[in-house]
PDB file of C-alpha atoms in Angstrom:
ATOM      1  CA  UNK Q   1     -26.433 -39.669  99.030  1.00 77.00           C
ATOM      2  CA  UNK Q   2     -24.009 -39.184 101.861  1.00 82.00           C
ATOM      3  CA  UNK Q   3     -20.564 -41.035 101.901  1.00 89.00           C
ATOM      4  CA  UNK Q   4     -18.927 -42.257 105.093  1.00 90.00           C
ATOM      5  CA  UNK Q   5     -15.424 -43.750 105.044  1.00 90.00           C
ATOM      6  CA  UNK Q   6     -14.685 -45.451 108.333  1.00 87.00           C
ATOM      7  CA  UNK Q   7     -11.152 -46.140 109.467  1.00 88.00           C
ATOM      8  CA  UNK Q   8      -9.993 -47.893 112.608  1.00 87.00           C
ATOM      9  CA  UNK Q   9      -7.182 -45.921 114.336  1.00 90.00           C
ATOM     10  CA  UNK Q  10      -4.792 -46.604 117.103  1.00 89.00           C
ATOM     11  CA  UNK Q  11      -5.650 -43.392 118.985  1.00 94.00           C
ATOM     12  CA  UNK Q  12      -8.810 -41.374 118.329  1.00 96.00           C
ATOM     13  CA  UNK Q  13      -7.178 -38.396 120.055  1.00 97.00           C
ATOM     14  CA  UNK Q  14      -4.176 -38.502 117.928  1.00 96.00           C
ATOM     15  CA  UNK Q  15      -6.111 -39.032 114.671  1.00 96.00           C
ATOM     16  CA  UNK Q  16      -8.383 -36.258 115.524  1.00 97.00           C
ATOM     17  CA  UNK Q  17      -5.476 -33.845 116.048  1.00 97.00           C
ATOM     18  CA  UNK Q  18      -4.003 -34.961 112.583  1.00 97.00           C
ATOM     19  CA  UNK Q  19      -7.225 -34.376 110.748  1.00 97.00           C
ATOM     20  CA  UNK Q  20      -7.937 -31.058 112.475  1.00 97.00           C
ATOM     21  CA  UNK Q  21      -4.508 -30.037 111.321  1.00 97.00           C
ATOM     22  CA  UNK Q  22      -5.489 -30.704 107.692  1.00 96.00           C
ATOM     23  CA  UNK Q  23      -8.172 -28.088 108.172  1.00 96.00           C
ATOM     24  CA  UNK Q  24     -11.170 -30.517 107.940  1.00 95.00           C
ATOM     25  CA  UNK Q  25     -14.244 -29.794 109.966  1.00 94.00           C
ATOM     26  CA  UNK Q  26     -14.926 -31.936 113.008  1.00 97.00           C
ATOM     27  CA  UNK Q  27     -18.704 -32.809 113.310  1.00 94.00           C
ATOM     28  CA  UNK Q  28     -19.089 -32.815 117.041  1.00 94.00           C
ATOM     29  CA  UNK Q  29     -22.603 -34.247 116.935  1.00 92.00           C
ATOM     30  CA  UNK Q  30     -21.274 -37.480 115.380  1.00 91.00           C
ATOM     31  CA  UNK Q  31     -18.181 -37.609 117.530  1.00 94.00           C
ATOM     32  CA  UNK Q  32     -17.441 -38.951 120.920  1.00 92.00           C
ATOM     33  CA  UNK Q  33     -14.545 -40.597 122.792  1.00 92.00           C
ATOM     34  CA  UNK Q  34     -14.687 -43.756 120.541  1.00 92.00           C
ATOM     35  CA  UNK Q  35     -14.964 -41.962 117.154  1.00 93.00           C
ATOM     36  CA  UNK Q  36     -14.354 -38.663 115.384  1.00 96.00           C
ATOM     37  CA  UNK Q  37     -16.193 -37.602 112.345  1.00 95.00           C
ATOM     38  CA  UNK Q  38     -14.758 -35.069 109.958  1.00 97.00           C
ATOM     39  CA  UNK Q  39     -16.600 -33.601 106.962  1.00 94.00           C
ATOM     40  CA  UNK Q  40     -14.198 -33.514 103.982  1.00 91.00           C
ATOM     41  CA  UNK Q  41     -16.803 -32.353 101.387  1.00 89.00           C
ATOM     42  CA  UNK Q  42     -20.456 -31.850 101.089  1.00 91.00           C
ATOM     43  CA  UNK Q  43     -22.147 -34.906 102.625  1.00 90.00           C
ATOM     44  CA  UNK Q  44     -18.772 -36.682 102.569  1.00 92.00           C
ATOM     45  CA  UNK Q  45     -17.186 -37.862 105.830  1.00 93.00           C
ATOM     46  CA  UNK Q  46     -14.218 -39.703 107.310  1.00 94.00           C
ATOM     47  CA  UNK Q  47     -14.994 -41.487 110.544  1.00 92.00           C
ATOM     48  CA  UNK Q  48     -12.074 -42.286 112.747  1.00 93.00           C
ATOM     49  CA  UNK Q  49     -13.043 -45.011 115.209  1.00 89.00           C
ATOM     50  CA  UNK Q  50     -11.055 -46.771 117.913  1.00 89.00           C
ATOM     51  CA  UNK Q  51      -9.975 -50.222 116.818  1.00 83.00           C
ATOM     52  CA  UNK Q  52     -12.162 -51.732 119.590  1.00 84.00           C
ATOM     53  CA  UNK Q  53     -15.229 -49.832 118.351  1.00 81.00           C
ATOM     54  CA  UNK Q  54     -14.534 -50.756 114.686  1.00 78.00           C
ATOM     55  CA  UNK Q  55     -13.926 -54.356 115.534  1.00 73.00           C
ATOM     56  CA  UNK Q  56     -17.331 -54.510 117.544  1.00 71.00           C
ATOM     57  CA  UNK Q  57     -19.336 -53.486 114.465  1.00 67.00           C
ATOM     58  CA  UNK Q  58     -20.167 -56.595 112.407  1.00 59.00           C
ATOM     59  CA  UNK Q  59     -17.684 -58.874 114.159  1.00 57.00           C
ATOM     60  CA  UNK Q  60     -14.596 -58.016 112.092  1.00 56.00           C
ATOM     61  CA  UNK Q  61     -11.897 -58.311 114.836  1.00 59.00           C
ATOM     62  CA  UNK Q  62      -9.536 -60.366 112.692  1.00 59.00           C
ATOM     63  CA  UNK Q  63      -9.824 -57.826 109.818  1.00 60.00           C
ATOM     64  CA  UNK Q  64      -8.490 -54.761 111.766  1.00 65.00           C
ATOM     65  CA  UNK Q  65      -4.902 -54.276 110.885  1.00 64.00           C
ATOM     66  CA  UNK Q  66      -2.287 -52.146 112.627  1.00 67.00           C
ATOM     67  CA  UNK Q  67      -0.669 -48.968 111.581  1.00 65.00           C
ATOM     68  CA  UNK Q  68       1.990 -51.063 109.730  1.00 68.00           C
ATOM     69  CA  UNK Q  69      -0.703 -52.659 107.560  1.00 68.00           C
ATOM     70  CA  UNK Q  70      -0.783 -50.999 104.176  1.00 61.00           C
ATOM     71  CA  UNK Q  71      -3.957 -49.180 103.232  1.00 61.00           C
ATOM     72  CA  UNK Q  72      -6.122 -51.324 100.997  1.00 67.00           C
ATOM     73  CA  UNK Q  73      -7.873 -48.234  99.451  1.00 74.00           C
ATOM     74  CA  UNK Q  74      -6.784 -44.873  98.207  1.00 82.00           C
ATOM     75  CA  UNK Q  75      -9.039 -41.928  99.021  1.00 89.00           C
ATOM     76  CA  UNK Q  76      -8.903 -39.636  96.066  1.00 88.00           C
ATOM     77  CA  UNK Q  77     -10.690 -36.287  95.734  1.00 91.00           C
ATOM     78  CA  UNK Q  78     -10.458 -33.106  93.765  1.00 92.00           C
ATOM     79  CA  UNK Q  79      -9.439 -29.660  95.047  1.00 94.00           C
ATOM     80  CA  UNK Q  80      -9.898 -26.312  93.251  1.00 94.00           C
ATOM     81  CA  UNK Q  81      -6.263 -25.629  92.466  1.00 97.00           C
ATOM     82  CA  UNK Q  82      -2.752 -26.948  92.425  1.00 97.00           C
ATOM     83  CA  UNK Q  83      -1.919 -24.661  95.399  1.00 98.00           C
ATOM     84  CA  UNK Q  84      -4.831 -26.129  97.358  1.00 97.00           C
ATOM     85  CA  UNK Q  85      -3.381 -29.629  96.731  1.00 97.00           C
ATOM     86  CA  UNK Q  86       0.093 -28.490  97.783  1.00 98.00           C
ATOM     87  CA  UNK Q  87      -1.306 -26.705 100.914  1.00 98.00           C
ATOM     88  CA  UNK Q  88      -3.160 -29.740 102.084  1.00 97.00           C
ATOM     89  CA  UNK Q  89      -0.180 -32.035 101.579  1.00 98.00           C
ATOM     90  CA  UNK Q  90       2.009 -29.614 103.501  1.00 98.00           C
ATOM     91  CA  UNK Q  91      -0.465 -29.508 106.311  1.00 98.00           C
ATOM     92  CA  UNK Q  92      -0.399 -33.349 106.413  1.00 97.00           C
ATOM     93  CA  UNK Q  93       3.451 -33.283 106.549  1.00 98.00           C
ATOM     94  CA  UNK Q  94       3.359 -30.745 109.369  1.00 98.00           C
ATOM     95  CA  UNK Q  95       0.996 -32.991 111.284  1.00 98.00           C
ATOM     96  CA  UNK Q  96       3.406 -35.917 110.916  1.00 97.00           C
ATOM     97  CA  UNK Q  97       1.952 -37.632 107.826  1.00 95.00           C
ATOM     98  CA  UNK Q  98       4.110 -39.608 105.302  1.00 93.00           C
ATOM     99  CA  UNK Q  99       4.354 -37.652 102.023  1.00 96.00           C
ATOM    100  CA  UNK Q 100       4.465 -39.600  98.773  1.00 92.00           C
ATOM    101  CA  UNK Q 101       4.906 -39.007  95.071  1.00 90.00           C
ATOM    102  CA  UNK Q 102       3.943 -35.972  92.973  1.00 94.00           C
ATOM    103  CA  UNK Q 103       2.316 -36.821  89.644  1.00 93.00           C
ATOM    104  CA  UNK Q 104       2.109 -33.937  87.230  1.00 94.00           C
ATOM    105  CA  UNK Q 105       0.208 -35.162  84.146  1.00 91.00           C
ATOM    106  CA  UNK Q 106      -0.797 -32.928  81.191  1.00 90.00           C
ATOM    107  CA  UNK Q 107      -4.427 -33.120  82.431  1.00 92.00           C
ATOM    108  CA  UNK Q 108      -4.078 -33.476  86.231  1.00 93.00           C
ATOM    109  CA  UNK Q 109      -1.803 -32.553  89.129  1.00 96.00           C
ATOM    110  CA  UNK Q 110      -1.806 -35.139  91.970  1.00 95.00           C
ATOM    111  CA  UNK Q 111      -0.032 -35.661  95.244  1.00 96.00           C
ATOM    112  CA  UNK Q 112      -0.053 -38.533  97.908  1.00 93.00           C
ATOM    113  CA  UNK Q 113       0.042 -38.696 101.734  1.00 94.00           C
ATOM    114  CA  UNK Q 114      -0.580 -41.288 104.363  1.00 91.00           C
ATOM    115  CA  UNK Q 115      -2.094 -40.315 107.755  1.00 93.00           C
ATOM    116  CA  UNK Q 116      -0.608 -41.536 111.131  1.00 93.00           C
ATOM    117  CA  UNK Q 117      -2.481 -44.832 110.809  1.00 89.00           C
ATOM    118  CA  UNK Q 118      -1.339 -45.506 107.298  1.00 87.00           C
ATOM    119  CA  UNK Q 119      -4.514 -44.554 105.341  1.00 88.00           C
ATOM    120  CA  UNK Q 120      -3.669 -43.233 101.882  1.00 89.00           C
ATOM    121  CA  UNK Q 121      -4.926 -39.972 100.463  1.00 92.00           C
ATOM    122  CA  UNK Q 122      -4.473 -38.743  96.897  1.00 92.00           C
ATOM    123  CA  UNK Q 123      -5.792 -35.215  96.442  1.00 94.00           C
ATOM    124  CA  UNK Q 124      -5.657 -33.905  92.777  1.00 94.00           C
ATOM    125  CA  UNK Q 125      -6.513 -30.861  90.638  1.00 95.00           C
ATOM    126  CA  UNK Q 126      -7.834 -31.312  87.161  1.00 93.00           C
ATOM    127  CA  UNK Q 127      -6.151 -28.845  84.767  1.00 92.00           C
ATOM    128  CA  UNK Q 128      -9.039 -26.814  83.251  1.00 90.00           C
ATOM    129  CA  UNK Q 129      -7.306 -26.131  79.923  1.00 83.00           C
ATOM    130  CA  UNK Q 130      -5.746 -29.501  79.402  1.00 67.00           C
ATOM    131  CA  UNK Q 131      -6.187 -31.224  75.981  1.00 66.00           C
ATOM    132  CA  UNK Q 132      -8.165 -34.357  76.747  1.00 57.00           C
ATOM    133  CA  UNK Q 133      -6.375 -36.132  73.847  1.00 60.00           C
ATOM    134  CA  UNK Q 134      -2.997 -35.500  75.336  1.00 55.00           C
TER     135      UNK Q 134
END
């Protein structure tokens, strides 16, 4: 199964630059001037569509919020190490993203960032030697 997360954005060009700065791979075959498609994992994609394109799909014009509208979902995903989590969040900061909290639990290390359109991401690393009872 493939997973596609579609997000309306204010500027496809600006959003494309942000996600490229994260180091994610642009799928040029699934991208054009109205939408950019980034592969964030095996068969997992973030689609960044213009607000006009997004609203035209399924007649959801009234549901498309602006950049000041809080994200209604959190996109969480695991990375291979604490350092990979920190590096991704630092790239997000360098590209203009808003950086949130650090959560360092006995079993998991997690950080937060929002992209330029307010979408919330929460990369984490599961600590391999953690006591599941802790």
